[in-house]
Amino acid sequence: MDILTNICPRCGAPSNGGLCPQCRAADTRLLACEPRVTAVYCPVCNSQKHGKTWFDLRTPREDLIAELAVSAISIHEDAKDVRVTVRSEETGPNRTTCTVEVEATLYSVPVHETCEVEILWQKETCDRCSRISGGYYEGIVQVRATDRKINSYERDVAVSIAEQSEESLQQAGERLSFISELENSKDGVDITVGSQHLGQEIARMITGALGGRYTTHPKLVGEKDGKALYRITYSIRLPYYQKGDVVVSRGDYFEVREIERQQRLRVFDLQTGVARTLTEAEVERRIGNVREAESALVVFTQPNVVGLMDPKTYQTRELDAVPWMFLVEGQPTRVLRDEEQDRLIIVG
């Protein structure tokens, strides 16, 4: 082998041919930087724009700065064992200066380079905030009850479901599925939504949780790109009776478990523990809901009779034992009070 092929022509060090690794690494630029990068963000919701598309920003600012700085650099393709460090400094109200330090191995030679990248923060109102501020909406979900006003529990459930549905769809990428207004009125709840998909999802979830049914009422409001534009009212009618209502039929007490169509109720017999069906016409009156139950202490138990301490008078009251519950002396159980009959009803 010719000895000249084993010597670096620049420094004379041993070589496998041509420049040695040290001279080759010295002639190769490890790092190239763009001097600045622009980050477009919404000052209202902090979402970020990439190209023409907006994305919800869920990255901490420090991590975002590092990502933007790294996006502005390119590292030589032959570099191995690359380690990148970013140090940042706020140099103005809309400017961040980053020092990017890169350590790597290039042709088996440790190398190190730094560069500076300036991030320009540009404010722009995003598509969602623009629609909200402009009063844009595609539907209204109206929550009402049949022949009564909805109660605070139903209001809370409806609002919670609406907010959870909004969050779920936005996390799935539907940025324009937003709630622009939640209004409590004396008759119920009105939920103004930015997309028909969100309106339908809220209506479906509320009726699934509280019973009842909903109907849709579209209204033509214009045309865009040759397509008709509609706003839809999702009219929810909650049933007269609710899940958990305790009702009286022929002197017996039943807990409503499901509300079926055609005014039929799936109920649980609070004396025998047997499930059955009642029509609304068979219900004589409602005494309350199990959510309103009081706690009563079990004083004694016998085969057919139990003694409970009345939570109002603290006197012991005897009730028929219920076979579907195992009551223990000294332990509490839940009861509803039938004021008309002055009775306590064990609801479990």
mmCIF file of C-alpha atoms in Angstrom:
data_model
loop_
_atom_site.group_PDB
_atom_site.id
_atom_site.type_symbol
_atom_site.label_atom_id
_atom_site.label_comp_id
_atom_site.label_asym_id
_atom_site.label_seq_id
_atom_site.Cartn_x
_atom_site.Cartn_y
_atom_site.Cartn_z
ATOM 1 C CA MET A 1 0.000 0.000 0.000
ATOM 2 C CA ASP A 2 1.286 3.466 -0.856
ATOM 3 C CA ILE A 3 2.210 5.268 2.364
ATOM 4 C CA LEU A 4 0.927 8.592 0.960
ATOM 5 C CA THR A 5 -2.627 7.302 1.040
ATOM 6 C CA ASN A 6 -2.378 6.873 4.836
ATOM 7 C CA ILE A 7 -1.269 10.430 5.568
ATOM 8 C CA CYS A 8 -3.558 13.483 5.757
ATOM 9 C CA PRO A 9 -2.432 15.897 3.028
ATOM 10 C CA ARG A 10 -3.217 18.878 5.301
ATOM 11 C CA CYS A 11 -1.746 18.040 8.679
ATOM 12 C CA GLY A 12 0.241 14.895 8.036
ATOM 13 C CA ALA A 13 -1.703 12.838 10.560
ATOM 14 C CA PRO A 14 -2.597 9.229 9.792
ATOM 15 C CA SER A 15 -5.543 8.917 7.433
ATOM 16 C CA ASN A 16 -7.624 6.230 5.789
ATOM 17 C CA GLY A 17 -7.464 8.208 2.597
ATOM 18 C CA GLY A 18 -7.872 11.915 2.032
ATOM 19 C CA LEU A 19 -8.298 14.240 5.018
ATOM 20 C CA CYS A 20 -8.013 12.796 8.488
ATOM 21 C CA PRO A 21 -11.147 12.809 10.716
ATOM 22 C CA GLN A 22 -9.973 15.945 12.599
ATOM 23 C CA CYS A 23 -9.389 17.973 9.450
ATOM 24 C CA ARG A 24 -12.564 16.658 7.846
ATOM 25 C CA ALA A 25 -14.591 17.618 10.925
ATOM 26 C CA ALA A 26 -12.923 21.044 10.967
ATOM 27 C CA ASP A 27 -13.993 21.628 7.352
ATOM 28 C CA THR A 28 -17.602 20.523 7.977
ATOM 29 C CA ARG A 29 -20.225 22.840 9.386
ATOM 30 C CA LEU A 30 -22.145 21.020 12.095
ATOM 31 C CA LEU A 31 -24.917 23.552 12.553
ATOM 32 C CA ALA A 32 -26.905 25.910 10.311
ATOM 33 C CA CYS A 33 -29.406 28.398 11.794
ATOM 34 C CA GLU A 34 -32.150 30.605 10.497
ATOM 35 C CA PRO A 35 -31.651 33.969 12.223
ATOM 36 C CA ARG A 36 -35.294 34.321 13.199
ATOM 37 C CA VAL A 37 -38.571 32.424 13.302
ATOM 38 C CA THR A 38 -42.093 33.860 13.575
ATOM 39 C CA ALA A 39 -44.676 32.352 15.925
ATOM 40 C CA VAL A 40 -48.282 33.389 15.294
ATOM 41 C CA TYR A 41 -50.561 32.996 18.327
ATOM 42 C CA CYS A 42 -54.008 34.095 19.478
ATOM 43 C CA PRO A 43 -53.811 36.572 22.383
ATOM 44 C CA VAL A 44 -57.242 35.455 23.641
ATOM 45 C CA CYS A 45 -56.890 31.661 23.890
ATOM 46 C CA ASN A 46 -53.146 31.169 23.160
ATOM 47 C CA SER A 47 -53.783 28.774 20.276
ATOM 48 C CA GLN A 48 -51.020 28.688 17.664
ATOM 49 C CA LYS A 49 -51.092 28.975 13.897
ATOM 50 C CA HIS A 50 -49.092 26.655 11.643
ATOM 51 C CA GLY A 51 -49.431 27.673 8.027
ATOM 52 C CA LYS A 52 -53.123 28.411 7.593
ATOM 53 C CA THR A 53 -54.324 26.093 10.346
ATOM 54 C CA TRP A 54 -54.903 26.912 14.017
ATOM 55 C CA PHE A 55 -54.117 24.450 16.803
ATOM 56 C CA ASP A 56 -54.899 24.595 20.497
ATOM 57 C CA LEU A 57 -51.666 25.236 22.348
ATOM 58 C CA ARG A 58 -51.228 22.792 25.224
ATOM 59 C CA THR A 59 -47.423 23.101 25.460
ATOM 60 C CA PRO A 60 -45.819 25.130 28.293
ATOM 61 C CA ARG A 61 -44.212 28.334 26.998
ATOM 62 C CA GLU A 62 -40.676 27.175 27.897
ATOM 63 C CA ASP A 63 -41.130 23.978 25.886
ATOM 64 C CA LEU A 64 -42.659 25.910 22.983
ATOM 65 C CA ILE A 65 -39.697 28.285 22.873
ATOM 66 C CA ALA A 66 -37.321 25.327 22.751
ATOM 67 C CA GLU A 67 -39.351 23.677 19.969
ATOM 68 C CA LEU A 68 -39.390 26.882 17.900
ATOM 69 C CA ALA A 69 -35.657 27.430 18.361
ATOM 70 C CA VAL A 70 -34.827 23.847 17.381
ATOM 71 C CA SER A 71 -37.124 24.120 14.335
ATOM 72 C CA ALA A 72 -34.904 26.947 13.057
ATOM 73 C CA ILE A 73 -31.705 24.869 12.994
ATOM 74 C CA SER A 74 -30.422 22.053 10.825
ATOM 75 C CA ILE A 75 -27.716 19.612 11.938
ATOM 76 C CA HIS A 76 -25.328 17.847 9.559
ATOM 77 C CA GLU A 77 -26.625 14.442 8.552
ATOM 78 C CA ASP A 78 -23.365 12.699 9.510
ATOM 79 C CA ALA A 79 -23.522 13.920 13.128
ATOM 80 C CA LYS A 80 -24.003 11.259 15.786
ATOM 81 C CA ASP A 81 -24.789 11.330 19.522
ATOM 82 C CA VAL A 82 -26.375 14.751 19.133
ATOM 83 C CA ARG A 83 -27.204 16.777 22.273
ATOM 84 C CA VAL A 84 -29.071 20.087 21.956
ATOM 85 C CA THR A 85 -29.368 22.735 24.691
ATOM 86 C CA VAL A 86 -31.505 25.885 24.369
ATOM 87 C CA ARG A 87 -31.126 28.984 26.566
ATOM 88 C CA SER A 88 -33.630 31.800 26.098
ATOM 89 C CA GLU A 89 -33.987 35.423 27.133
ATOM 90 C CA GLU A 90 -36.948 37.780 26.696
ATOM 91 C CA THR A 91 -35.436 40.762 24.878
ATOM 92 C CA GLY A 92 -38.658 42.633 24.159
ATOM 93 C CA PRO A 93 -42.430 42.463 24.525
ATOM 94 C CA ASN A 94 -42.705 40.339 21.373
ATOM 95 C CA ARG A 95 -39.170 38.981 21.032
ATOM 96 C CA THR A 96 -37.269 36.065 22.550
ATOM 97 C CA THR A 97 -33.585 35.488 21.840
ATOM 98 C CA CYS A 98 -32.425 31.875 22.035
ATOM 99 C CA THR A 99 -28.899 30.503 22.165
ATOM 100 C CA VAL A 100 -28.826 26.996 20.708
ATOM 101 C CA GLU A 101 -25.857 24.848 21.687
ATOM 102 C CA VAL A 102 -25.222 21.561 19.867
ATOM 103 C CA GLU A 103 -22.724 18.907 20.873
ATOM 104 C CA ALA A 104 -22.163 15.839 18.687
ATOM 105 C CA THR A 105 -19.667 13.410 17.239
ATOM 106 C CA LEU A 106 -18.687 14.085 13.624
ATOM 107 C CA TYR A 107 -16.448 11.501 11.870
ATOM 108 C CA SER A 108 -15.603 10.157 15.363
ATOM 109 C CA VAL A 109 -14.441 13.625 16.468
ATOM 110 C CA PRO A 110 -16.286 15.484 19.275
ATOM 111 C CA VAL A 111 -17.577 18.823 17.962
ATOM 112 C CA HIS A 112 -19.456 21.735 19.458
ATOM 113 C CA GLU A 113 -21.211 24.749 17.880
ATOM 114 C CA THR A 114 -23.659 27.454 18.952
ATOM 115 C CA CYS A 115 -25.949 29.868 17.165
ATOM 116 C CA GLU A 116 -28.618 32.425 17.988
ATOM 117 C CA VAL A 117 -32.252 32.361 16.911
ATOM 118 C CA GLU A 118 -34.694 35.213 17.475
ATOM 119 C CA ILE A 119 -38.371 34.317 17.951
ATOM 120 C CA LEU A 120 -40.841 36.985 16.860
ATOM 121 C CA TRP A 121 -44.234 36.637 18.563
ATOM 122 C CA GLN A 122 -47.023 37.797 16.281
ATOM 123 C CA LYS A 123 -50.587 38.247 17.599
ATOM 124 C CA GLU A 124 -53.583 37.277 15.474
ATOM 125 C CA THR A 125 -57.147 36.474 16.508
ATOM 126 C CA CYS A 126 -57.799 32.800 15.777
ATOM 127 C CA ASP A 127 -60.736 31.382 13.821
ATOM 128 C CA ARG A 128 -62.597 30.308 16.974
ATOM 129 C CA CYS A 129 -62.205 33.550 18.933
ATOM 130 C CA SER A 130 -63.093 35.515 15.812
ATOM 131 C CA ARG A 131 -66.361 33.603 15.474
ATOM 132 C CA ILE A 132 -67.186 33.947 19.158
ATOM 133 C CA SER A 133 -66.527 37.709 19.221
ATOM 134 C CA GLY A 134 -68.580 38.106 16.041
ATOM 135 C CA GLY A 135 -71.584 36.328 17.573
ATOM 136 C CA TYR A 136 -71.404 33.388 15.181
ATOM 137 C CA TYR A 137 -73.331 30.247 16.117
ATOM 138 C CA GLU A 138 -74.896 27.245 14.390
ATOM 139 C CA GLY A 139 -77.404 26.089 16.964
ATOM 140 C CA ILE A 140 -79.086 26.456 20.340
ATOM 141 C CA VAL A 141 -79.805 23.606 22.743
ATOM 142 C CA GLN A 142 -82.918 24.402 24.790
ATOM 143 C CA VAL A 143 -83.427 22.275 27.911
ATOM 144 C CA ARG A 144 -86.975 22.261 29.252
ATOM 145 C CA ALA A 145 -89.141 19.890 31.307
ATOM 146 C CA THR A 146 -92.633 18.569 30.610
ATOM 147 C CA ASP A 147 -95.378 20.345 32.623
ATOM 148 C CA ARG A 148 -92.901 21.632 35.223
ATOM 149 C CA LYS A 149 -89.751 23.716 35.633
ATOM 150 C CA ILE A 150 -86.404 21.990 35.625
ATOM 151 C CA ASN A 151 -84.703 21.808 39.011
ATOM 152 C CA SER A 152 -81.202 22.789 40.106
ATOM 153 C CA TYR A 153 -79.903 19.221 39.785
ATOM 154 C CA GLU A 154 -81.040 18.993 36.153
ATOM 155 C CA ARG A 155 -79.531 22.425 35.431
ATOM 156 C CA ASP A 156 -76.186 21.370 36.886
ATOM 157 C CA VAL A 157 -76.176 18.090 34.948
ATOM 158 C CA ALA A 158 -77.078 19.836 31.670
ATOM 159 C CA VAL A 159 -74.347 22.479 32.072
ATOM 160 C CA SER A 160 -71.751 19.893 33.096
ATOM 161 C CA ILE A 161 -72.570 17.667 30.106
ATOM 162 C CA ALA A 162 -72.389 20.647 27.735
ATOM 163 C CA GLU A 163 -68.961 21.694 29.018
ATOM 164 C CA GLN A 164 -67.620 18.126 28.939
ATOM 165 C CA SER A 165 -68.891 17.639 25.382
ATOM 166 C CA GLU A 166 -67.228 20.880 24.273
ATOM 167 C CA GLU A 167 -63.904 19.862 25.828
ATOM 168 C CA SER A 168 -64.085 16.355 24.361
ATOM 169 C CA LEU A 169 -64.737 17.533 20.790
ATOM 170 C CA GLN A 170 -62.064 20.232 20.952
ATOM 171 C CA GLN A 171 -59.498 17.739 22.234
ATOM 172 C CA ALA A 172 -60.463 15.570 19.247
ATOM 173 C CA GLY A 173 -59.541 18.469 16.951
ATOM 174 C CA GLU A 174 -62.924 20.180 16.416
ATOM 175 C CA ARG A 175 -61.812 23.705 17.350
ATOM 176 C CA LEU A 176 -65.049 25.292 16.136
ATOM 177 C CA SER A 177 -67.198 23.120 18.403
ATOM 178 C CA PHE A 178 -67.445 25.794 21.084
ATOM 179 C CA ILE A 179 -70.061 27.080 23.514
ATOM 180 C CA SER A 180 -70.488 30.818 23.103
ATOM 181 C CA GLU A 181 -73.216 31.292 25.732
ATOM 182 C CA LEU A 182 -74.815 29.422 28.624
ATOM 183 C CA GLU A 183 -77.997 31.092 29.818
ATOM 184 C CA ASN A 184 -80.134 30.079 32.781
ATOM 185 C CA SER A 185 -83.730 31.205 32.438
ATOM 186 C CA LYS A 186 -86.780 30.590 34.601
ATOM 187 C CA ASP A 187 -87.923 27.880 32.176
ATOM 188 C CA GLY A 188 -84.632 26.021 31.741
ATOM 189 C CA VAL A 189 -81.181 26.281 30.164
ATOM 190 C CA ASP A 190 -80.210 27.645 26.731
ATOM 191 C CA ILE A 191 -76.831 26.570 25.318
ATOM 192 C CA THR A 192 -75.569 28.420 22.221
ATOM 193 C CA VAL A 193 -73.089 26.318 20.213
ATOM 194 C CA GLY A 194 -70.663 26.979 17.381
ATOM 195 C CA SER A 195 -71.227 23.706 15.517
ATOM 196 C CA GLN A 196 -74.179 21.461 14.802
ATOM 197 C CA HIS A 197 -72.143 18.417 15.798
ATOM 198 C CA LEU A 198 -71.671 19.845 19.296
ATOM 199 C CA GLY A 199 -75.370 20.707 19.567
ATOM 200 C CA GLN A 200 -76.407 17.182 18.599
ATOM 201 C CA GLU A 201 -73.871 15.629 20.986
ATOM 202 C CA ILE A 202 -75.066 17.760 23.923
ATOM 203 C CA ALA A 203 -78.726 16.947 23.220
ATOM 204 C CA ARG A 204 -77.965 13.226 22.957
ATOM 205 C CA MET A 205 -75.934 13.160 26.176
ATOM 206 C CA ILE A 206 -78.448 15.172 28.234
ATOM 207 C CA THR A 207 -81.405 12.996 27.238
ATOM 208 C CA GLY A 208 -79.290 9.914 27.907
ATOM 209 C CA ALA A 209 -78.507 11.120 31.419
ATOM 210 C CA LEU A 210 -81.835 12.693 32.384
ATOM 211 C CA GLY A 211 -84.333 10.938 30.127
ATOM 212 C CA GLY A 212 -86.800 12.585 27.797
ATOM 213 C CA ARG A 213 -86.328 13.249 24.113
ATOM 214 C CA TYR A 214 -85.227 16.005 21.771
ATOM 215 C CA THR A 215 -86.399 17.316 18.418
ATOM 216 C CA THR A 216 -84.501 19.424 15.875
ATOM 217 C CA HIS A 217 -85.838 22.573 14.242
ATOM 218 C CA PRO A 218 -83.605 23.898 11.402
ATOM 219 C CA LYS A 219 -83.894 27.472 10.176
ATOM 220 C CA LEU A 220 -82.394 28.682 6.877
ATOM 221 C CA VAL A 221 -80.161 31.714 7.550
ATOM 222 C CA GLY A 222 -78.272 32.142 4.282
ATOM 223 C CA GLU A 223 -76.029 30.578 1.697
ATOM 224 C CA LYS A 224 -72.261 30.142 1.316
ATOM 225 C CA ASP A 225 -70.412 28.727 -1.691
ATOM 226 C CA GLY A 226 -73.709 27.559 -3.112
ATOM 227 C CA LYS A 227 -74.681 25.650 0.053
ATOM 228 C CA ALA A 228 -77.630 26.501 2.275
ATOM 229 C CA LEU A 229 -76.717 27.499 5.827
ATOM 230 C CA TYR A 230 -78.969 26.465 8.701
ATOM 231 C CA ARG A 231 -79.162 27.171 12.394
ATOM 232 C CA ILE A 232 -80.710 24.357 14.371
ATOM 233 C CA THR A 233 -82.640 24.505 17.612
ATOM 234 C CA TYR A 234 -82.301 21.288 19.613
ATOM 235 C CA SER A 235 -85.419 21.251 21.771
ATOM 236 C CA ILE A 236 -85.036 18.922 24.760
ATOM 237 C CA ARG A 237 -88.087 17.906 26.771
ATOM 238 C CA LEU A 238 -87.225 16.221 30.039
ATOM 239 C CA PRO A 239 -89.955 13.906 31.377
ATOM 240 C CA TYR A 240 -92.323 14.947 34.146
ATOM 241 C CA TYR A 241 -90.884 12.238 36.406
ATOM 242 C CA GLN A 242 -87.128 11.905 36.965
ATOM 243 C CA LYS A 243 -84.831 9.024 37.736
ATOM 244 C CA GLY A 244 -84.800 8.604 41.490
ATOM 245 C CA ASP A 245 -88.309 9.985 42.067
ATOM 246 C CA VAL A 246 -90.261 8.093 44.719
ATOM 247 C CA VAL A 247 -93.937 7.848 43.797
ATOM 248 C CA VAL A 248 -97.070 6.365 45.333
ATOM 249 C CA SER A 249 -99.344 3.973 43.461
ATOM 250 C CA ARG A 250 -102.235 2.197 45.215
ATOM 251 C CA GLY A 251 -100.668 2.953 48.558
ATOM 252 C CA ASP A 252 -97.280 1.407 47.696
ATOM 253 C CA TYR A 253 -93.993 3.250 47.196
ATOM 254 C CA PHE A 254 -91.843 2.916 44.094
ATOM 255 C CA GLU A 255 -88.534 4.419 42.976
ATOM 256 C CA VAL A 256 -88.430 5.467 39.302
ATOM 257 C CA ARG A 257 -85.430 3.811 37.625
ATOM 258 C CA GLU A 258 -86.136 4.502 33.937
ATOM 259 C CA ILE A 259 -88.577 6.644 31.967
ATOM 260 C CA GLU A 260 -89.851 4.855 28.897
ATOM 261 C CA ARG A 261 -91.870 6.192 26.016
ATOM 262 C CA GLN A 262 -95.647 6.237 25.957
ATOM 263 C CA GLN A 263 -95.702 7.556 29.551
ATOM 264 C CA ARG A 264 -94.446 4.342 31.112
ATOM 265 C CA LEU A 265 -92.085 4.132 34.088
ATOM 266 C CA ARG A 266 -89.708 1.345 35.039
ATOM 267 C CA VAL A 267 -89.877 1.316 38.841
ATOM 268 C CA PHE A 268 -88.465 -0.508 41.855
ATOM 269 C CA ASP A 269 -90.900 -1.590 44.584
ATOM 270 C CA LEU A 270 -89.398 -0.192 47.791
ATOM 271 C CA GLN A 271 -91.225 -2.762 49.928
ATOM 272 C CA THR A 272 -90.713 -6.014 48.036
ATOM 273 C CA GLY A 273 -87.606 -5.116 46.013
ATOM 274 C CA VAL A 274 -89.256 -6.233 42.754
ATOM 275 C CA ALA A 275 -88.907 -4.299 39.479
ATOM 276 C CA ARG A 276 -92.045 -3.568 37.498
ATOM 277 C CA THR A 277 -93.659 -1.097 35.107
ATOM 278 C CA LEU A 278 -96.192 1.624 35.888
ATOM 279 C CA THR A 279 -98.023 3.993 33.609
ATOM 280 C CA GLU A 280 -98.011 7.632 34.610
ATOM 281 C CA ALA A 281 -101.793 7.378 35.021
ATOM 282 C CA GLU A 282 -101.270 4.838 37.811
ATOM 283 C CA VAL A 283 -99.123 7.239 39.839
ATOM 284 C CA GLU A 284 -101.091 9.028 42.542
ATOM 285 C CA ARG A 285 -98.416 11.443 43.753
ATOM 286 C CA ARG A 286 -94.696 12.054 44.143
ATOM 287 C CA ILE A 287 -93.131 12.339 47.605
ATOM 288 C CA GLY A 288 -89.537 13.266 46.650
ATOM 289 C CA ASN A 289 -86.325 12.060 45.088
ATOM 290 C CA VAL A 290 -83.732 9.707 46.547
ATOM 291 C CA ARG A 291 -81.176 12.531 46.173
ATOM 292 C CA GLU A 292 -83.090 14.280 48.972
ATOM 293 C CA ALA A 293 -83.005 11.269 51.314
ATOM 294 C CA GLU A 294 -82.143 11.719 54.997
ATOM 295 C CA SER A 295 -79.912 9.479 57.112
ATOM 296 C CA ALA A 296 -81.694 7.544 59.889
ATOM 297 C CA LEU A 297 -80.003 5.367 62.511
ATOM 298 C CA VAL A 298 -81.123 1.720 62.781
ATOM 299 C CA VAL A 299 -82.102 1.240 66.453
ATOM 300 C CA PHE A 300 -83.209 -2.407 66.327
ATOM 301 C CA THR A 301 -84.061 -5.148 63.843
ATOM 302 C CA GLN A 302 -86.559 -7.989 64.088
ATOM 303 C CA PRO A 303 -87.700 -10.532 61.463
ATOM 304 C CA ASN A 304 -90.555 -8.347 60.190
ATOM 305 C CA VAL A 305 -89.987 -4.979 61.889
ATOM 306 C CA VAL A 306 -87.139 -2.467 62.114
ATOM 307 C CA GLY A 307 -86.810 0.519 64.399
ATOM 308 C CA LEU A 308 -85.341 3.721 62.998
ATOM 309 C CA MET A 309 -84.515 6.946 64.806
ATOM 310 C CA ASP A 310 -86.450 9.765 63.155
ATOM 311 C CA PRO A 311 -83.753 12.275 62.039
ATOM 312 C CA LYS A 312 -86.088 15.173 62.902
ATOM 313 C CA THR A 313 -87.689 14.123 66.207
ATOM 314 C CA TYR A 314 -85.018 11.598 67.361
ATOM 315 C CA GLN A 315 -87.839 9.261 68.361
ATOM 316 C CA THR A 316 -87.818 5.591 67.415
ATOM 317 C CA ARG A 317 -90.284 4.696 64.677
ATOM 318 C CA GLU A 318 -91.230 1.175 63.670
ATOM 319 C CA LEU A 319 -91.332 0.234 59.972
ATOM 320 C CA ASP A 320 -91.978 -2.959 58.083
ATOM 321 C CA ALA A 321 -88.702 -4.736 57.296
ATOM 322 C CA VAL A 322 -87.700 -4.740 53.632
ATOM 323 C CA PRO A 323 -86.324 -8.062 52.329
ATOM 324 C CA TRP A 324 -84.052 -6.424 49.739
ATOM 325 C CA MET A 325 -81.900 -4.677 52.391
ATOM 326 C CA PHE A 326 -79.772 -6.048 55.211
ATOM 327 C CA LEU A 327 -80.024 -3.480 58.006
ATOM 328 C CA VAL A 328 -77.562 -3.491 60.890
ATOM 329 C CA GLU A 329 -78.251 -2.074 64.337
ATOM 330 C CA GLY A 330 -76.214 1.049 64.994
ATOM 331 C CA GLN A 331 -75.670 1.706 61.274
ATOM 332 C CA PRO A 332 -77.430 4.419 59.226
ATOM 333 C CA THR A 333 -79.818 3.911 56.330
ATOM 334 C CA ARG A 334 -81.392 6.399 53.928
ATOM 335 C CA VAL A 335 -85.064 7.365 54.162
ATOM 336 C CA LEU A 336 -87.550 9.695 52.501
ATOM 337 C CA ARG A 337 -90.366 11.301 54.441
ATOM 338 C CA ASP A 338 -93.961 11.090 53.221
ATOM 339 C CA GLU A 339 -95.334 14.230 54.850
ATOM 340 C CA GLU A 340 -98.918 13.485 53.836
ATOM 341 C CA GLN A 341 -98.928 10.097 55.592
ATOM 342 C CA ASP A 342 -96.296 10.994 58.222
ATOM 343 C CA ARG A 343 -94.228 7.956 57.269
ATOM 344 C CA LEU A 344 -90.569 7.194 56.695
ATOM 345 C CA ILE A 345 -89.781 5.180 53.559
ATOM 346 C CA ILE A 346 -86.542 3.213 53.367
ATOM 347 C CA VAL A 347 -84.817 3.944 50.058
ATOM 348 C CA GLY A 348 -81.452 2.258 50.706
#
